[in-house]
């Protein structure tokens, strides 16, 4: 382990990780800022321009239909099919530079229209794609193991920008990588190095530009409440019920993914329209 960490190749990897954090953070900053601006325009500025006080209950119907229509050609004609399937969870092969444009387009064109999966997976794809793009400048034969570490480093630096810090991103890496011991330490060090430099850039640009990019962080002050016996009595069965609902939702997601695997274009539009109907019905309740 000590020999690996002090080797010349690993030290070069740490230096590359520190340098990667800067462009990855810049790309993620402008990606999230643009996504927020588009979302504000769709759900606030556009209804006000049409003389509405806010988005009416039927607003998700056209927005989700439009999301399906713009997503269909991306899935069927562009490399990468818009990114990984969320129902498969974390992990999987990294997104390369060739697949990156399709992933970014799919996210920027659908997230503001009401697709509520969030920007985490697209951000990880941006980090992975930019990191792998940097490996093409390296001389010598390709190194699949080093490329995998570099891609993971870029993804971690990207996701840490929206999670508000490197610790949560590191936990996600531990979950997705599925390794332990010395291999996990060797993987975490470059990831945390990239997160550190990326956090400086991301935070600095936020203060400098004044753009609101948001973060998936808890409020700084939570209401104080000590749990009592009643909380445990209803909390435990509620947790079990939530676990069952999550399992059913994943099963539905897998079946939907298999269903949209053929005749992708019109079935994706149908699924997006169905989500719009659900959101409109929820707004009426």
C-alpha positions as a Python dict, from the first residue, in 0.01 Angstrom:
ca = {
    (1, 'X'): (0, 0, 0),
    (2, 'X'): (274, 244, 99),
    (3, 'X'): (466, 162, -217),
    (4, 'X'): (159, 231, -429),
    (5, 'X'): (82, 565, -267),
    (6, 'X'): (442, 684, -304),
    (7, 'X'): (489, 563, -659),
    (8, 'X'): (554, 818, -931),
    (9, 'X'): (247, 716, -1128),
    (10, 'X'): (14, 759, -830),
    (11, 'X'): (162, 1100, -745),
    (12, 'X'): (101, 1207, -1106),
    (13, 'X'): (-256, 1084, -1066),
    (14, 'X'): (-301, 1303, -757),
    (15, 'X'): (-165, 1604, -945),
    (16, 'X'): (-399, 1535, -1236),
    (17, 'X'): (-690, 1503, -992),
    (18, 'X'): (-613, 1843, -840),
    (19, 'X'): (-604, 1998, -1188),
    (20, 'X'): (-922, 1819, -1299),
    (21, 'X'): (-1122, 1970, -1015),
    (22, 'X'): (-1101, 2317, -1173),
    (23, 'X'): (-1255, 2255, -1520),
    (24, 'X'): (-1503, 2004, -1379),
    (25, 'X'): (-1626, 2255, -1120),
    (26, 'X'): (-1652, 2530, -1383),
    (27, 'X'): (-1852, 2308, -1617),
    (28, 'X'): (-2081, 2196, -1335),
    (29, 'X'): (-2133, 2552, -1215),
    (30, 'X'): (-2251, 2679, -1552),
    (31, 'X'): (-2454, 2362, -1612),
    (32, 'X'): (-2645, 2398, -1285),
    (33, 'X'): (-2681, 2775, -1324),
    (34, 'X'): (-2826, 2736, -1674),
    (35, 'X'): (-3058, 2459, -1560),
    (36, 'X'): (-3187, 2679, -1276),
    (37, 'X'): (-3244, 2974, -1510),
    (38, 'X'): (-3435, 2758, -1759),
    (39, 'X'): (-3644, 2608, -1481),
    (40, 'X'): (-3730, 2954, -1347),
    (41, 'X'): (-3830, 3066, -1697),
    (42, 'X'): (-4055, 2764, -1759),
    (43, 'X'): (-4235, 2766, -1424),
    (44, 'X'): (-4241, 3136, -1331),
    (45, 'X'): (-4150, 3378, -1609),
    (46, 'X'): (-4349, 3209, -1887),
    (47, 'X'): (-4678, 3179, -1690),
    (48, 'X'): (-4644, 3544, -1584),
    (49, 'X'): (-4584, 3646, -1946),
    (50, 'X'): (-4907, 3468, -2039),
    (51, 'X'): (-5099, 3666, -1777),
    (52, 'X'): (-5118, 3387, -1519),
    (53, 'X'): (-5048, 3438, -1151),
    (54, 'X'): (-4853, 3113, -1143),
    (55, 'X'): (-4834, 2778, -1319),
    (56, 'X'): (-5192, 2640, -1336),
    (57, 'X'): (-5277, 2281, -1249),
    (58, 'X'): (-5262, 2175, -1614),
    (59, 'X'): (-4916, 2324, -1674),
    (60, 'X'): (-4731, 1987, -1639),
    (61, 'X'): (-4934, 1842, -1928),
    (62, 'X'): (-4770, 2046, -2209),
    (63, 'X'): (-4431, 2071, -2039),
    (64, 'X'): (-4392, 1695, -1988),
    (65, 'X'): (-4525, 1626, -2337),
    (66, 'X'): (-4262, 1863, -2475),
    (67, 'X'): (-3998, 1691, -2260),
    (68, 'X'): (-4087, 1357, -2414),
    (69, 'X'): (-4082, 1500, -2767),
    (70, 'X'): (-3736, 1654, -2731),
    (71, 'X'): (-3598, 1351, -2547),
    (72, 'X'): (-3710, 1094, -2805),
    (73, 'X'): (-3461, 1189, -3083),
    (74, 'X'): (-3178, 1215, -2829),
    (75, 'X'): (-3243, 860, -2711),
    (76, 'X'): (-3273, 716, -3059),
    (77, 'X'): (-3011, 908, -3257),
    (78, 'X'): (-2734, 1033, -3028),
    (79, 'X'): (-2459, 821, -2869),
    (80, 'X'): (-2512, 729, -2507),
    (81, 'X'): (-2894, 728, -2522),
    (82, 'X'): (-2915, 1024, -2285),
    (83, 'X'): (-2716, 864, -2003),
    (84, 'X'): (-2759, 572, -1766),
    (85, 'X'): (-3095, 441, -1648),
    (86, 'X'): (-3163, 573, -1295),
    (87, 'X'): (-3340, 251, -1199),
    (88, 'X'): (-3004, 73, -1220),
    (89, 'X'): (-2863, 289, -941),
    (90, 'X'): (-2506, 408, -906),
    (91, 'X'): (-2210, 249, -1078),
    (92, 'X'): (-2186, 116, -1429),
    (93, 'X'): (-1944, 219, -1703),
    (94, 'X'): (-1831, 583, -1706),
    (95, 'X'): (-1967, 825, -1963),
    (96, 'X'): (-1706, 905, -2225),
    (97, 'X'): (-1656, 1223, -2429),
    (98, 'X'): (-1854, 1081, -2722),
    (99, 'X'): (-2166, 1020, -2512),
    (100, 'X'): (-2138, 1344, -2313),
    (101, 'X'): (-2321, 1582, -2556),
    (102, 'X'): (-2630, 1361, -2559),
    (103, 'X'): (-2637, 1340, -2180),
    (104, 'X'): (-2602, 1717, -2138),
    (105, 'X'): (-2870, 1790, -2397),
    (106, 'X'): (-3110, 1541, -2242),
    (107, 'X'): (-3064, 1697, -1900),
    (108, 'X'): (-3084, 2063, -2004),
    (109, 'X'): (-3390, 2007, -2222),
    (110, 'X'): (-3593, 1792, -1982),
    (111, 'X'): (-3504, 1887, -1623),
    (112, 'X'): (-3646, 2242, -1658),
    (113, 'X'): (-3964, 2098, -1811),
    (114, 'X'): (-4050, 1893, -1505),
    (115, 'X'): (-3842, 1576, -1516),
    (116, 'X'): (-3765, 1562, -1147),
    (117, 'X'): (-3482, 1309, -1124),
    (118, 'X'): (-3243, 1595, -1053),
    (119, 'X'): (-2905, 1698, -1192),
    (120, 'X'): (-2691, 1448, -999),
    (121, 'X'): (-2647, 1186, -1272),
    (122, 'X'): (-2586, 1443, -1550),
    (123, 'X'): (-2328, 1616, -1331),
    (124, 'X'): (-2149, 1286, -1274),
    (125, 'X'): (-2155, 1229, -1650),
    (126, 'X'): (-2006, 1574, -1711),
    (127, 'X'): (-1727, 1503, -1464),
    (128, 'X'): (-1660, 1160, -1609),
    (129, 'X'): (-1659, 1281, -1969),
    (130, 'X'): (-1426, 1574, -1903),
    (131, 'X'): (-1192, 1355, -1700),
    (132, 'X'): (-1170, 1091, -1972),
    (133, 'X'): (-1117, 1365, -2229),
    (134, 'X'): (-805, 1469, -2039),
    (135, 'X'): (-664, 1116, -2062),
    (136, 'X'): (-652, 1147, -2441),
    (137, 'X'): (-372, 1398, -2399),
    (138, 'X'): (-164, 1136, -2222),
    (139, 'X'): (120, 979, -2416),
    (140, 'X'): (169, 606, -2429),
    (141, 'X'): (-70, 311, -2449),
    (142, 'X'): (-415, 336, -2291),
    (143, 'X'): (-447, 224, -1930),
    (144, 'X'): (-804, 104, -1854),
    (145, 'X'): (-747, 91, -1477),
    (146, 'X'): (-609, 444, -1462),
    (147, 'X'): (-889, 568, -1688),
    (148, 'X'): (-1148, 415, -1453),
    (149, 'X'): (-993, 594, -1154),
    (150, 'X'): (-977, 924, -1346),
    (151, 'X'): (-1340, 890, -1453),
    (152, 'X'): (-1448, 820, -1094),
    (153, 'X'): (-1245, 1119, -978),
    (154, 'X'): (-1420, 1348, -1224),
    (155, 'X'): (-1763, 1217, -1128),
    (156, 'X'): (-1693, 1264, -758),
    (157, 'X'): (-1569, 1620, -806),
    (158, 'X'): (-1881, 1697, -1008),
    (159, 'X'): (-2135, 1552, -768),
    (160, 'X'): (-1968, 1714, -466),
    (161, 'X'): (-2050, 2057, -608),
    (162, 'X'): (-2425, 2000, -575),
    (163, 'X'): (-2403, 1798, -253),
    (164, 'X'): (-2236, 2087, -71),
    (165, 'X'): (-1911, 1908, 17),
    (166, 'X'): (-1682, 1614, -53),
    (167, 'X'): (-1786, 1387, 235),
    (168, 'X'): (-2126, 1287, 95),
    (169, 'X'): (-1973, 1246, -249),
    (170, 'X'): (-1706, 1017, -103),
    (171, 'X'): (-1975, 803, 60),
    (172, 'X'): (-2147, 770, -277),
    (173, 'X'): (-1817, 662, -432),
    (174, 'X'): (-1774, 395, -166),
    (175, 'X'): (-2122, 265, -245),
    (176, 'X'): (-2079, 272, -622),
    (177, 'X'): (-1723, 139, -642),
    (178, 'X'): (-1786, -175, -440),
    (179, 'X'): (-1422, -206, -329),
    (180, 'X'): (-1259, -197, 11),
    (181, 'X'): (-928, -196, 192),
    (182, 'X'): (-622, -56, 18),
    (183, 'X'): (-799, -25, -316),
    (184, 'X'): (-1064, 199, -160),
    (185, 'X'): (-800, 426, -4),
    (186, 'X'): (-617, 451, -336),
    (187, 'X'): (-946, 549, -502),
    (188, 'X'): (-1063, 799, -241),
    (189, 'X'): (-746, 1009, -228),
    (190, 'X'): (-764, 1139, -588),
    (191, 'X'): (-1142, 1180, -555),
    (192, 'X'): (-1112, 1397, -244),
    (193, 'X'): (-826, 1594, -400),
    (194, 'X'): (-1040, 1683, -701),
    (195, 'X'): (-1332, 1768, -472),
    (196, 'X'): (-1117, 2011, -274),
    (197, 'X'): (-1002, 2215, -572),
    (198, 'X'): (-1345, 2193, -731),
    (199, 'X'): (-1516, 2323, -416),
    (200, 'X'): (-1294, 2632, -414),
    (201, 'X'): (-1380, 2713, -774),
    (202, 'X'): (-1751, 2636, -740),
    (203, 'X'): (-1794, 2843, -423),
    (204, 'X'): (-1585, 3130, -557),
    (205, 'X'): (-1779, 3156, -882),
    (206, 'X'): (-2106, 3149, -689),
    (207, 'X'): (-2006, 3454, -485),
    (208, 'X'): (-1844, 3631, -778),
    (209, 'X'): (-2128, 3594, -1029),
    (210, 'X'): (-2416, 3609, -782),
    (211, 'X'): (-2589, 3323, -963),
    (212, 'X'): (-2799, 3090, -751),
    (213, 'X'): (-2703, 2730, -818),
    (214, 'X'): (-2851, 2569, -509),
    (215, 'X'): (-2728, 2259, -330),
    (216, 'X'): (-2876, 1945, -188),
    (217, 'X'): (-2798, 2040, 170),
    (218, 'X'): (-3009, 2046, 484),
    (219, 'X'): (-3113, 2380, 636),
    (220, 'X'): (-2857, 2525, 874),
    (221, 'X'): (-3100, 2521, 1167),
    (222, 'X'): (-3353, 2242, 1214),
    (223, 'X'): (-3638, 2251, 1466),
    (224, 'X'): (-3537, 2074, 1786),
    (225, 'X'): (-3753, 1774, 1869),
    (226, 'X'): (-3663, 1479, 2089),
    (227, 'X'): (-3812, 1144, 1980),
    (228, 'X'): (-4048, 970, 2220),
    (229, 'X'): (-4204, 626, 2237),
    (230, 'X'): (-4481, 722, 1997),
    (231, 'X'): (-4229, 819, 1731),
    (232, 'X'): (-4076, 471, 1747),
    (233, 'X'): (-4418, 302, 1741),
    (234, 'X'): (-4521, 464, 1414),
    (235, 'X'): (-4173, 528, 1274),
    (236, 'X'): (-4066, 164, 1247),
    (237, 'X'): (-4371, 35, 1057),
    (238, 'X'): (-4364, 348, 841),
    (239, 'X'): (-4002, 273, 748),
    (240, 'X'): (-4099, -82, 654),
    (241, 'X'): (-4386, 48, 441),
    (242, 'X'): (-4155, 294, 266),
    (243, 'X'): (-3911, 12, 190),
    (244, 'X'): (-4192, -191, 31),
    (245, 'X'): (-4303, 108, -177),
    (246, 'X'): (-3946, 167, -294),
    (247, 'X'): (-3915, -198, -398),
    (248, 'X'): (-4242, -175, -592),
    (249, 'X'): (-4132, 151, -754),
    (250, 'X'): (-3803, -6, -866),
    (251, 'X'): (-3989, -302, -1013),
    (252, 'X'): (-4217, -63, -1201),
    (253, 'X'): (-3912, 132, -1318),
    (254, 'X'): (-3741, -181, -1451),
    (255, 'X'): (-4054, -286, -1638),
    (256, 'X'): (-4090, 63, -1782),
    (257, 'X'): (-3726, 62, -1893),
    (258, 'X'): (-3777, -274, -2064),
    (259, 'X'): (-4100, -150, -2226),
    (260, 'X'): (-3931, 160, -2368),
    (261, 'X'): (-3641, -47, -2501),
    (262, 'X'): (-3840, -110, -2819),
    (263, 'X'): (-4033, 155, -3012),
    (264, 'X'): (-3846, 396, -2792),
    (265, 'X'): (-3959, 727, -2939),
    (266, 'X'): (-4335, 708, -2900),
    (267, 'X'): (-4319, 506, -2578),
    (268, 'X'): (-4094, 767, -2415),
    (269, 'X'): (-4343, 1036, -2519),
    (270, 'X'): (-4624, 825, -2374),
    (271, 'X'): (-4440, 782, -2043),
    (272, 'X'): (-4363, 1153, -2020),
    (273, 'X'): (-4728, 1237, -2090),
    (274, 'X'): (-4837, 990, -1820),
    (275, 'X'): (-4609, 1162, -1570),
    (276, 'X'): (-4762, 1495, -1671),
    (277, 'X'): (-5111, 1355, -1604),
    (278, 'X'): (-4999, 1236, -1259),
    (279, 'X'): (-4853, 1576, -1173),
    (280, 'X'): (-5166, 1756, -1292),
    (281, 'X'): (-5384, 1522, -1087),
    (282, 'X'): (-5164, 1580, -783),
    (283, 'X'): (-5202, 1957, -829),
    (284, 'X'): (-5580, 1918, -817),
    (285, 'X'): (-5579, 1724, -491),
}
